[in-house]
Structures are given as structure tokens and as C-alpha cells.
Amino acid sequence: MFAAMRSERMEALHLYSDPATGLEAVVAIHNTKLGPALGGCRYLAYNSLDDALADAMRLARGMSYKAALAGLEQGGGKAVILRQPHVADRAALFEAFGRCIESLRGGYITAVDSGTSSADMDCIAQHTAHVTSTTHAGDPSPHTALGVLAGMRSAVNARLGQSSLAGVRVVLQGLGNVGYALAELLQAEGAELLVADLDQGKVRLAAEELGAQPLAPEAVYETPCDLFAPCGLGGAISQRSAALLRCAVIAGAANNQLVEPELAEQLAARGILYTPDYVINAGGLLHVALTHRGVDAGEIAGRVKGIGERLDSIFAQSRAEGRSPAEVADRQAEEILYA
Ligand code: NAD
């Protein structure tokens, strides 16, 4: 385990067990150079503790990079609660986890992630102040969508030399909390929208409300467009899907879009501008972190818009140095974290 921690440059791993509630949890703290670690809490079933630890460490590292490039005085961390087949009292489980977080005395701040809800965060908040995205703090998804929109403008400008999204043909994969809000923003900008979701009800709604053209989920990659926006699950860009893509730009909200980091080079070689996911989707993190610090809504909105300027600088450096935007983003983050 120490070798894995060294290779991920992980600062700390905390394991918790509370037999009374069935809680088994991991908190991974990757890097606190910029401030206390912040990152969501997953509540998922894992095949083994090793799998849970690996997931927590990988995600905590990603949070450090995301916070660094979002300009936050915040480190990277992640929590994982191992979901058991039967839970007698979910509220008691999250309350117990709140006591674990409190014992870290502010070194880690938690938030909603896969499998958890604002109601779960409210349970945690009964025992610690080091929690955000409670029902009181609100849903970060609309802020993620606004950041993605700013990032799309930057990417379209860099690749197509066009400062507006009007008339840009967008294939949007995933109409969830972020994807649907983004579809509304794109429609208001005059983009041409083609949408797909596994849930046909969401697709029908987007067609009716926004005039979007429905696509079958399996058709998203090969449909010609200017911009492909992955807003579903991670891993949308694989060797297979990358070969099918017929777009100029990839820019979307999903985390971990590339199945392998090498795909960034391959996309660049095909003339497809890939927008680094953790840079473009940082709007939700900005909202969560700055709300927690009591920053006002106007300033937060300005910081979310700033994602476009960060990407302008990444794309310019990528052009100047002949490296992919993904590699440039990683190097910029590492300079901040390790210089
Ligand atoms: P969500 O669960 O609300 O929505 C995801 C949607 O994608 C669902 O409607 C689902 O049916 C659809 N989907 C899944 N696989 C699909 C496929 N193969 N084809 C078409 N549709 C598919 O999730 P969300 O909160 O909107 O987040 C979307 C993505 O953005 C996730 O990867 C998430 O990790 C990432 N993200 C979200 C936030 C946020 O603020 N919510 C912040 C940063 C990153």
C-alpha cells in the first residue's frame, strides 16, 4: 500500500469502521499544499477494500489537479463508503461518517458524489462543519454547466476561430443534471443541438422544450458535428469511439473522459481538439468550495466564467509547444502542486 501511495504521491489514507452502523469508509488525502483537501464522498459497492482504496486515491489525485487549475486554495481528497447489501439505518451511517470527518479537524471537507445526496450531507453536517453540498448549500450542477459553456466557447474559438456558439452543431451525450442545464444554455446561445440519453424521457423532453434533435445513444460518436460534449459517465472516449468520432472539438462535463491518457495525442493527431475534462468541469467544485468559504454568488459566477480564460491559456500553450492540451493541463497543475 505504501508503494501505491508513493506512486500516487498521496499524503494520507484514513480507514474507518463503525460496527454499530456498519460503516466502512476510506478517506484519501492527496495533496494539501494549497489548502485543506476537498472532494466528494462516494457510496458504492466495491469488490474489495483494495478496489475502494484504489478508487479513492485516483479520485483524490484528480481533485488536487482540478482545484489547482481552478485557482482554489484547496487540496485534493476523496472519501469512499463501502456500500453493503443491507443497511439498517442510512441516516445513522452518514452521521457516523460525519464523526469520522470531524476527527480530521478540517483537513478534509466532504461533498456529494456518486451514490450520495444532499440529504446524506445533511446527516454528516449534524456532526461536523467540514461538509458542503448540503440541501442548504444547493446543487452544483448548474454551475458546472455554466463552466462547461465558458470552456466550449474557448475551445470553439481555438479550433474553429469562432467567438460564439451560435450555429455550432453540438452532439450532447447525457441529459442529466449537468447535461440538461447545458442543453438549455446552448439552445439560448443558438447552437444546433443533437442529444442522446439512455433515458428516452429526457430525450423527448429536450426535443419538446428545446427543439433538440434526438439521437440513439449508439449514434453519438459517428454523427458529424462541430463539437461532441460527453456529459454521461466517464470513459466515453475509448480507442473504438475515438476512431468513429467526426467532430472538431470535444468539450463536456463528464469526469475521466479518456479511457487511456494516450488518446489525447491520438485525438490531436486527427485534428480533434480535446478539452481537458477536469479543467472544463470545475464549475461545480468552484461553487462548492467558495460557497463553503462564504464567497458571494457574484464572485463565484465570475470565477466559473474564468474557466474559459484558463482554457485559452492551455490551448495557446498547447499550440506553441506542440503538446496536447491534456498534457499541458497536467504539467500546469504539477507546477502548482509540486514546484
Ligand atoms: P447524472 O447522473 O445526473 O446524469 C448523467 C446522464 O447521462 C443520465 O441522464 C444518464 O442516463 C446519461 N447517460 C449515461 N450513460 C450514457 C450513455 N452511454 N449515453 C447517453 N446517455 C448516458 O450526472 P450529472 O451530475 O449530470 O454528471 C454528468 C457527468 O459530469 C458525470 O460524469 C459527472 O461525474 C460529471 N460531473 C458532474 C458535476 C456536477 O456538478 N454534477 C461536476 C463535475 C463533473
CSV table of C-alpha atoms and ligand atoms in Angstrom, one decimal:
chain,number,residue,atom,x,y,z
A,1,MET,CA,0.0,0.0,0.0
A,2,PHE,CA,2.9,2.4,0.8
A,3,ALA,CA,4.3,1.8,-2.7
A,4,ALA,CA,0.8,2.7,-4.2
A,5,MET,CA,0.7,5.8,-2.0
A,6,ARG,CA,4.2,6.8,-3.2
A,7,SER,CA,3.4,6.3,-6.8
A,8,GLU,CA,0.2,8.5,-6.5
A,9,ARG,CA,2.1,11.0,-4.3
A,10,MET,CA,-0.6,10.5,-1.7
A,11,GLU,CA,-0.2,12.3,1.7
A,12,ALA,CA,-2.5,10.2,3.8
A,13,LEU,CA,-5.1,7.4,3.9
A,14,HIS,CA,-7.6,7.0,6.7
A,15,LEU,CA,-9.7,3.9,7.3
A,16,TYR,CA,-12.8,3.9,9.5
A,17,SER,CA,-15.0,1.2,10.8
A,18,ASP,CA,-18.1,1.6,13.0
A,19,PRO,CA,-19.7,-1.8,13.7
A,20,ALA,CA,-22.8,-0.2,15.2
A,21,THR,CA,-23.9,1.3,11.9
A,22,GLY,CA,-22.0,-1.0,9.5
A,23,LEU,CA,-19.9,1.9,8.3
A,24,GLU,CA,-16.7,1.0,6.5
A,25,ALA,CA,-15.0,4.0,4.9
A,26,VAL,CA,-11.8,5.4,3.4
A,27,VAL,CA,-10.7,9.0,3.2
A,28,ALA,CA,-7.8,9.6,0.8
A,29,ILE,CA,-5.9,12.9,1.1
A,30,HIS,CA,-3.7,13.5,-1.9
A,31,ASN,CA,-2.2,17.0,-1.5
A,32,THR,CA,-2.8,19.8,0.9
A,33,LYS,CA,-0.2,22.3,-0.3
A,34,LEU,CA,-2.8,24.8,-1.4
A,35,GLY,CA,-5.3,24.2,1.5
A,36,PRO,CA,-7.5,21.6,3.1
A,37,ALA,CA,-8.5,18.6,0.9
A,38,LEU,CA,-11.9,18.9,-0.6
A,39,GLY,CA,-13.6,16.1,-2.6
A,40,GLY,CA,-16.8,14.2,-2.8
A,41,CYS,CA,-17.9,11.1,-0.9
A,42,ARG,CA,-18.9,8.0,-2.9
A,43,TYR,CA,-21.2,5.4,-1.6
A,44,LEU,CA,-20.8,2.4,-3.8
A,45,ALA,CA,-20.4,-1.4,-3.6
A,46,TYR,CA,-16.8,-2.5,-4.2
A,47,ASN,CA,-15.4,-6.0,-4.9
A,48,SER,CA,-12.7,-5.5,-2.3
A,49,LEU,CA,-11.1,-2.9,0.1
A,50,ASP,CA,-8.2,-2.7,-2.4
A,51,ASP,CA,-10.6,-1.6,-5.1
A,52,ALA,CA,-12.1,1.0,-2.8
A,53,LEU,CA,-8.6,2.3,-1.8
A,54,ALA,CA,-7.5,2.5,-5.5
A,55,ASP,CA,-10.7,4.4,-6.4
A,56,ALA,CA,-10.3,6.8,-3.5
A,57,MET,CA,-6.6,7.5,-4.3
A,58,ARG,CA,-7.2,8.0,-8.0
A,59,LEU,CA,-10.1,10.4,-7.4
A,60,ALA,CA,-8.3,12.3,-4.7
A,61,ARG,CA,-5.4,12.9,-7.0
A,62,GLY,CA,-7.8,14.2,-9.7
A,63,MET,CA,-9.3,16.6,-7.2
A,64,SER,CA,-5.8,18.1,-6.4
A,65,TYR,CA,-5.3,18.8,-10.1
A,66,LYS,CA,-8.8,20.2,-10.6
A,67,ALA,CA,-8.5,22.5,-7.6
A,68,ALA,CA,-5.0,23.7,-8.6
A,69,LEU,CA,-6.1,24.7,-12.1
A,70,ALA,CA,-9.4,26.2,-10.8
A,71,GLY,CA,-7.2,28.6,-8.8
A,72,LEU,CA,-8.6,27.4,-5.5
A,73,GLU,CA,-6.8,27.4,-2.2
A,74,GLN,CA,-7.9,23.9,-1.7
A,75,GLY,CA,-6.2,20.5,-1.7
A,76,GLY,CA,-7.5,17.2,-3.2
A,77,GLY,CA,-9.2,14.4,-1.3
A,78,LYS,CA,-11.9,11.9,-1.7
A,79,ALA,CA,-14.0,9.6,0.5
A,80,VAL,CA,-15.4,6.2,-0.2
A,81,ILE,CA,-18.0,4.5,1.9
A,82,LEU,CA,-18.2,0.8,1.0
A,83,ARG,CA,-21.9,0.0,0.4
A,84,GLN,CA,-23.1,-3.2,2.0
A,85,PRO,CA,-26.1,-5.2,0.6
A,86,HIS,CA,-28.2,-4.2,3.6
A,87,VAL,CA,-28.1,-1.0,5.6
A,88,ALA,CA,-30.4,-0.9,8.6
A,89,ASP,CA,-30.2,2.9,9.0
A,90,ARG,CA,-28.8,5.1,6.2
A,91,ALA,CA,-29.0,8.3,8.2
A,92,ALA,CA,-27.1,6.7,11.2
A,93,LEU,CA,-24.4,5.5,8.8
A,94,PHE,CA,-23.8,9.0,7.4
A,95,GLU,CA,-24.0,10.5,10.9
A,96,ALA,CA,-21.2,8.1,11.9
A,97,PHE,CA,-19.2,9.2,8.9
A,98,GLY,CA,-19.7,12.8,10.0
A,99,ARG,CA,-18.0,12.0,13.3
A,100,CYS,CA,-15.1,10.5,11.3
A,101,ILE,CA,-14.7,13.7,9.3
A,102,GLU,CA,-14.8,15.8,12.4
A,103,SER,CA,-11.9,13.8,13.8
A,104,LEU,CA,-9.8,15.1,10.9
A,105,ARG,CA,-10.3,18.6,12.3
A,106,GLY,CA,-10.9,20.3,8.9
A,107,GLY,CA,-8.1,18.5,7.0
A,108,TYR,CA,-10.8,17.0,4.7
A,109,ILE,CA,-14.1,18.6,3.6
A,110,THR,CA,-16.6,16.3,2.0
A,111,ALA,CA,-19.3,16.7,-0.6
A,112,VAL,CA,-21.9,14.9,-2.7
A,113,ASP,CA,-20.6,12.3,-5.2
A,114,SER,CA,-21.8,9.1,-6.9
A,115,GLY,CA,-24.3,7.3,-4.7
A,116,THR,CA,-24.7,10.1,-2.1
A,117,SER,CA,-27.2,13.0,-1.9
A,118,SER,CA,-27.6,16.4,-0.3
A,119,ALA,CA,-29.8,14.6,2.4
A,120,ASP,CA,-26.8,12.4,3.2
A,121,MET,CA,-24.6,15.5,3.6
A,122,ASP,CA,-27.2,17.0,6.0
A,123,CYS,CA,-26.8,13.9,8.2
A,124,ILE,CA,-23.0,14.4,8.1
A,125,ALA,CA,-23.5,18.1,8.9
A,126,GLN,CA,-25.0,17.1,12.3
A,127,HIS,CA,-21.6,16.2,13.5
A,128,THR,CA,-19.1,18.4,11.5
A,129,ALA,CA,-18.9,21.7,9.8
A,130,HIS,CA,-16.5,20.3,7.2
A,131,VAL,CA,-19.2,19.3,4.7
A,132,THR,CA,-20.6,21.1,1.8
A,133,SER,CA,-23.3,20.5,-0.9
A,134,THR,CA,-25.9,20.1,1.8
A,135,THR,CA,-29.5,20.9,0.9
A,136,HIS,CA,-28.8,24.4,2.2
A,137,ALA,CA,-25.8,24.9,0.0
A,138,GLY,CA,-27.6,23.8,-3.2
A,139,ASP,CA,-26.9,21.8,-6.3
A,140,PRO,CA,-23.6,22.5,-8.0
A,141,SER,CA,-24.7,21.1,-11.4
A,142,PRO,CA,-26.0,24.4,-12.9
A,143,HIS,CA,-22.6,25.9,-12.1
A,144,THR,CA,-20.8,23.0,-13.7
A,145,ALA,CA,-22.9,23.6,-16.8
A,146,LEU,CA,-22.0,27.3,-16.9
A,147,GLY,CA,-18.3,26.5,-16.6
A,148,VAL,CA,-18.6,24.0,-19.4
A,149,LEU,CA,-20.3,26.6,-21.6
A,150,ALA,CA,-17.4,29.0,-21.0
A,151,GLY,CA,-15.0,26.2,-21.8
A,152,MET,CA,-16.9,25.4,-25.0
A,153,ARG,CA,-16.6,29.0,-26.2
A,154,SER,CA,-12.8,28.9,-25.6
A,155,ALA,CA,-12.4,25.6,-27.4
A,156,VAL,CA,-14.6,26.6,-30.4
A,157,ASN,CA,-12.6,29.8,-30.7
A,158,ALA,CA,-9.3,27.9,-30.5
A,159,ARG,CA,-10.2,25.3,-33.1
A,160,LEU,CA,-12.8,26.9,-35.4
A,161,GLY,CA,-11.8,30.6,-34.9
A,162,GLN,CA,-15.4,31.5,-33.9
A,163,SER,CA,-16.1,33.5,-30.8
A,164,SER,CA,-19.8,32.5,-30.5
A,165,LEU,CA,-21.6,29.2,-30.2
A,166,ALA,CA,-24.4,30.3,-32.5
A,167,GLY,CA,-24.8,27.8,-35.3
A,168,VAL,CA,-22.3,25.4,-33.8
A,169,ARG,CA,-23.5,21.8,-34.3
A,170,VAL,CA,-23.3,20.1,-30.9
A,171,VAL,CA,-23.8,16.4,-30.1
A,172,LEU,CA,-24.6,16.1,-26.4
A,173,GLN,CA,-24.3,12.7,-24.7
A,174,GLY,CA,-26.2,12.6,-21.4
A,175,LEU,CA,-29.1,14.8,-20.3
A,176,GLY,CA,-28.6,14.5,-16.6
A,177,ASN,CA,-28.3,17.3,-14.0
A,178,VAL,CA,-25.4,18.9,-15.9
A,179,GLY,CA,-26.3,17.9,-19.4
A,180,TYR,CA,-29.8,19.2,-19.4
A,181,ALA,CA,-28.8,22.5,-17.9
A,182,LEU,CA,-26.1,22.8,-20.6
A,183,ALA,CA,-28.6,21.9,-23.3
A,184,GLU,CA,-30.7,24.9,-22.2
A,185,LEU,CA,-27.7,27.2,-22.2
A,186,LEU,CA,-26.7,26.0,-25.7
A,187,GLN,CA,-30.2,26.4,-27.0
A,188,ALA,CA,-30.2,30.0,-25.7
A,189,GLU,CA,-26.9,30.6,-27.5
A,190,GLY,CA,-28.3,29.5,-30.8
A,191,ALA,CA,-26.3,26.2,-31.1
A,192,GLU,CA,-27.7,23.4,-33.2
A,193,LEU,CA,-28.5,20.6,-30.6
A,194,LEU,CA,-28.4,16.8,-31.2
A,195,VAL,CA,-29.0,14.9,-28.0
A,196,ALA,CA,-28.9,11.3,-26.6
A,197,ASP,CA,-29.6,9.7,-23.3
A,198,LEU,CA,-30.2,6.2,-22.1
A,199,ASP,CA,-33.5,7.6,-20.6
A,200,GLN,CA,-35.7,8.3,-23.6
A,201,GLY,CA,-38.0,10.5,-21.5
A,202,LYS,CA,-35.2,13.1,-21.1
A,203,VAL,CA,-34.5,13.0,-24.9
A,204,ARG,CA,-38.2,13.6,-25.6
A,205,LEU,CA,-38.3,16.5,-23.1
A,206,ALA,CA,-35.2,18.1,-24.8
A,207,ALA,CA,-36.9,17.7,-28.2
A,208,GLU,CA,-40.1,19.3,-27.0
A,209,GLU,CA,-38.7,22.0,-24.8
A,210,LEU,CA,-35.5,22.9,-26.7
A,211,GLY,CA,-36.1,21.8,-30.2
A,212,ALA,CA,-33.2,19.3,-29.9
A,213,GLN,CA,-32.8,16.6,-32.5
A,214,PRO,CA,-32.9,13.1,-30.8
A,215,LEU,CA,-30.1,10.7,-31.5
A,216,ALA,CA,-29.8,7.0,-30.5
A,217,PRO,CA,-27.2,6.5,-27.7
A,218,GLU,CA,-25.0,4.4,-30.0
A,219,ALA,CA,-25.1,7.0,-32.8
A,220,VAL,CA,-23.4,9.8,-30.9
A,221,TYR,CA,-19.8,9.1,-32.0
A,222,GLU,CA,-20.3,8.8,-35.7
A,223,THR,CA,-22.7,11.7,-36.2
A,224,PRO,CA,-20.9,14.5,-37.9
A,225,CYS,CA,-20.7,17.7,-35.7
A,226,ASP,CA,-18.5,20.6,-34.7
A,227,LEU,CA,-18.5,19.7,-31.0
A,228,PHE,CA,-19.0,16.5,-29.1
A,229,ALA,CA,-20.0,17.0,-25.5
A,230,PRO,CA,-19.6,13.9,-23.2
A,231,CYS,CA,-21.9,14.6,-20.2
A,232,GLY,CA,-22.8,11.0,-19.2
A,233,LEU,CA,-20.5,8.6,-17.4
A,234,GLY,CA,-16.7,8.6,-17.6
A,235,GLY,CA,-14.8,6.6,-20.2
A,236,ALA,CA,-16.7,7.9,-23.2
A,237,ILE,CA,-13.6,8.2,-25.3
A,238,SER,CA,-12.0,4.8,-26.0
A,239,GLN,CA,-9.9,3.6,-28.9
A,240,ARG,CA,-13.1,2.4,-30.6
A,241,SER,CA,-15.2,5.5,-30.1
A,242,ALA,CA,-12.2,7.9,-30.8
A,243,ALA,CA,-11.8,6.2,-34.2
A,244,LEU,CA,-15.5,6.8,-35.0
A,245,LEU,CA,-15.7,10.5,-33.9
A,246,ARG,CA,-16.4,13.0,-36.7
A,247,CYS,CA,-16.1,16.3,-34.7
A,248,ALA,CA,-13.6,19.2,-34.5
A,249,VAL,CA,-13.9,19.7,-30.7
A,250,ILE,CA,-14.6,17.5,-27.6
A,251,ALA,CA,-15.8,19.6,-24.6
A,252,GLY,CA,-18.1,18.2,-22.0
A,253,ALA,CA,-18.8,17.8,-18.3
A,254,ALA,CA,-18.0,14.1,-17.7
A,255,ASN,CA,-15.1,13.1,-15.4
A,256,ASN,CA,-12.4,10.8,-16.7
A,257,GLN,CA,-13.5,11.0,-20.4
A,258,LEU,CA,-10.4,9.4,-21.8
A,259,VAL,CA,-10.1,5.6,-21.2
A,260,GLU,CA,-6.3,5.9,-21.7
A,261,PRO,CA,-4.2,9.1,-21.4
A,262,GLU,CA,-2.5,8.3,-24.8
A,263,LEU,CA,-5.8,9.0,-26.5
A,264,ALA,CA,-5.2,12.8,-26.0
A,265,GLU,CA,-2.3,12.5,-28.5
A,266,GLN,CA,-4.3,10.4,-31.0
A,267,LEU,CA,-7.1,12.9,-31.0
A,268,ALA,CA,-4.7,15.8,-31.6
A,269,ALA,CA,-3.2,13.9,-34.5
A,270,ARG,CA,-6.6,13.6,-36.0
A,271,GLY,CA,-7.2,17.3,-35.7
A,272,ILE,CA,-9.7,16.9,-32.8
A,273,LEU,CA,-9.2,19.4,-30.0
A,274,TYR,CA,-9.8,17.6,-26.7
A,275,THR,CA,-10.7,19.9,-23.8
A,276,PRO,CA,-9.2,18.6,-20.6
A,277,ASP,CA,-12.2,17.3,-18.5
A,278,TYR,CA,-11.1,18.4,-15.1
A,279,VAL,CA,-10.4,21.9,-16.3
A,280,ILE,CA,-13.7,22.4,-18.1
A,281,ASN,CA,-15.9,20.8,-15.5
A,282,ALA,CA,-14.6,22.6,-12.4
A,283,GLY,CA,-17.6,25.0,-12.1
A,284,GLY,CA,-19.3,22.7,-9.6
A,285,LEU,CA,-16.1,22.5,-7.4
A,286,LEU,CA,-15.7,26.2,-7.6
A,287,HIS,CA,-19.3,26.6,-6.4
A,288,VAL,CA,-19.0,24.1,-3.6
A,289,ALA,CA,-15.6,25.3,-2.3
A,290,LEU,CA,-16.3,29.0,-2.5
A,291,THR,CA,-19.9,28.7,-1.0
A,292,HIS,CA,-18.3,26.8,1.9
A,293,ARG,CA,-15.9,29.8,2.4
A,294,GLY,CA,-18.8,32.3,2.3
A,295,VAL,CA,-17.9,33.9,-1.0
A,296,ASP,CA,-20.8,35.8,-2.6
A,297,ALA,CA,-22.7,34.5,-5.6
A,298,GLY,CA,-21.5,37.2,-8.0
A,299,GLU,CA,-17.8,36.5,-7.3
A,300,ILE,CA,-18.4,32.8,-7.7
A,301,ALA,CA,-20.1,33.3,-11.1
A,302,GLY,CA,-17.0,35.3,-12.2
A,303,ARG,CA,-14.7,32.6,-11.1
A,304,VAL,CA,-16.7,30.0,-13.0
A,305,LYS,CA,-16.6,32.1,-16.2
A,306,GLY,CA,-12.8,32.3,-15.7
A,307,ILE,CA,-12.6,28.6,-16.7
A,308,GLY,CA,-12.7,29.9,-20.3
A,309,GLU,CA,-9.6,32.1,-19.7
A,310,ARG,CA,-7.7,29.2,-18.1
A,311,LEU,CA,-8.5,27.1,-21.2
A,312,ASP,CA,-7.5,29.9,-23.6
A,313,SER,CA,-4.0,29.8,-21.9
A,314,ILE,CA,-3.9,26.0,-22.1
A,315,PHE,CA,-4.8,25.9,-25.8
A,316,ALA,CA,-2.3,28.7,-26.6
A,317,GLN,CA,0.5,26.8,-24.8
A,318,SER,CA,-0.5,23.6,-26.5
A,319,ARG,CA,-0.2,25.2,-29.9
A,320,ALA,CA,3.1,26.9,-29.0
A,321,GLU,CA,4.7,23.7,-27.6
A,322,GLY,CA,3.1,21.1,-29.9
A,323,ARG,CA,1.8,19.2,-26.9
A,324,SER,CA,-1.8,18.1,-26.3
A,325,PRO,CA,-4.0,20.3,-24.1
A,326,ALA,CA,-4.3,17.4,-21.7
A,327,GLU,CA,-0.6,17.2,-21.2
A,328,VAL,CA,-0.3,20.9,-20.9
A,329,ALA,CA,-3.0,21.0,-18.2
A,330,ASP,CA,-1.3,18.2,-16.2
A,331,ARG,CA,2.1,20.0,-16.4
A,332,GLN,CA,0.5,23.3,-15.3
A,333,ALA,CA,-1.2,21.5,-12.3
A,334,GLU,CA,2.0,19.7,-11.3
A,335,GLU,CA,3.9,23.0,-11.4
A,336,ILE,CA,1.4,24.5,-9.0
A,337,LEU,CA,1.3,21.4,-6.7
A,338,TYR,CA,5.0,20.4,-6.7
A,339,ALA,CA,7.1,23.4,-7.5
B,1,NAD,P1,-26.4,12.5,-13.9
B,1,NAD,O1,-26.4,11.1,-13.3
B,1,NAD,O2,-27.5,13.5,-13.4
B,1,NAD,O3,-26.6,12.4,-15.5
B,1,NAD,C1,-26.0,11.5,-16.3
B,1,NAD,C2,-26.9,11.3,-17.5
B,1,NAD,O4,-26.1,10.6,-18.5
B,1,NAD,C3,-28.1,10.4,-17.2
B,1,NAD,O5,-29.2,11.0,-17.7
B,1,NAD,C4,-27.8,9.1,-17.9
B,1,NAD,O6,-28.9,8.4,-18.3
B,1,NAD,C5,-26.9,9.6,-19.1
B,1,NAD,N1,-26.1,8.6,-19.6
B,1,NAD,C6,-25.2,7.7,-19.0
B,1,NAD,N2,-24.6,6.9,-19.9
B,1,NAD,C7,-25.0,7.3,-21.1
B,1,NAD,C8,-24.7,6.9,-22.5
B,1,NAD,N3,-23.8,5.9,-22.7
B,1,NAD,N4,-25.3,7.6,-23.5
B,1,NAD,C9,-26.2,8.5,-23.2
B,1,NAD,N5,-26.5,9.0,-22.0
B,1,NAD,C10,-25.9,8.4,-21.0
B,1,NAD,O7,-24.9,13.1,-13.8
B,1,NAD,P2,-24.5,14.6,-13.8
B,1,NAD,O8,-24.5,15.1,-12.4
B,1,NAD,O9,-25.3,15.3,-14.8
B,1,NAD,O10,-23.0,14.5,-14.2
B,1,NAD,C11,-22.6,14.1,-15.6
B,1,NAD,C12,-21.2,13.9,-15.7
B,1,NAD,O11,-20.5,15.1,-15.3
B,1,NAD,C13,-20.6,12.8,-14.7
B,1,NAD,O12,-19.6,12.1,-15.4
B,1,NAD,C14,-20.1,13.6,-13.5
B,1,NAD,O13,-19.1,12.9,-12.9
B,1,NAD,C15,-19.6,14.8,-14.2
B,1,NAD,N6,-19.5,16.0,-13.3
B,1,NAD,C16,-20.6,16.4,-12.7
B,1,NAD,C17,-20.6,17.5,-11.9
B,1,NAD,C18,-21.8,18.1,-11.3
B,1,NAD,O14,-21.8,19.2,-10.8
B,1,NAD,N7,-22.9,17.3,-11.2
B,1,NAD,C19,-19.4,18.2,-11.7
B,1,NAD,C20,-18.2,17.8,-12.4
B,1,NAD,C21,-18.3,16.6,-13.2
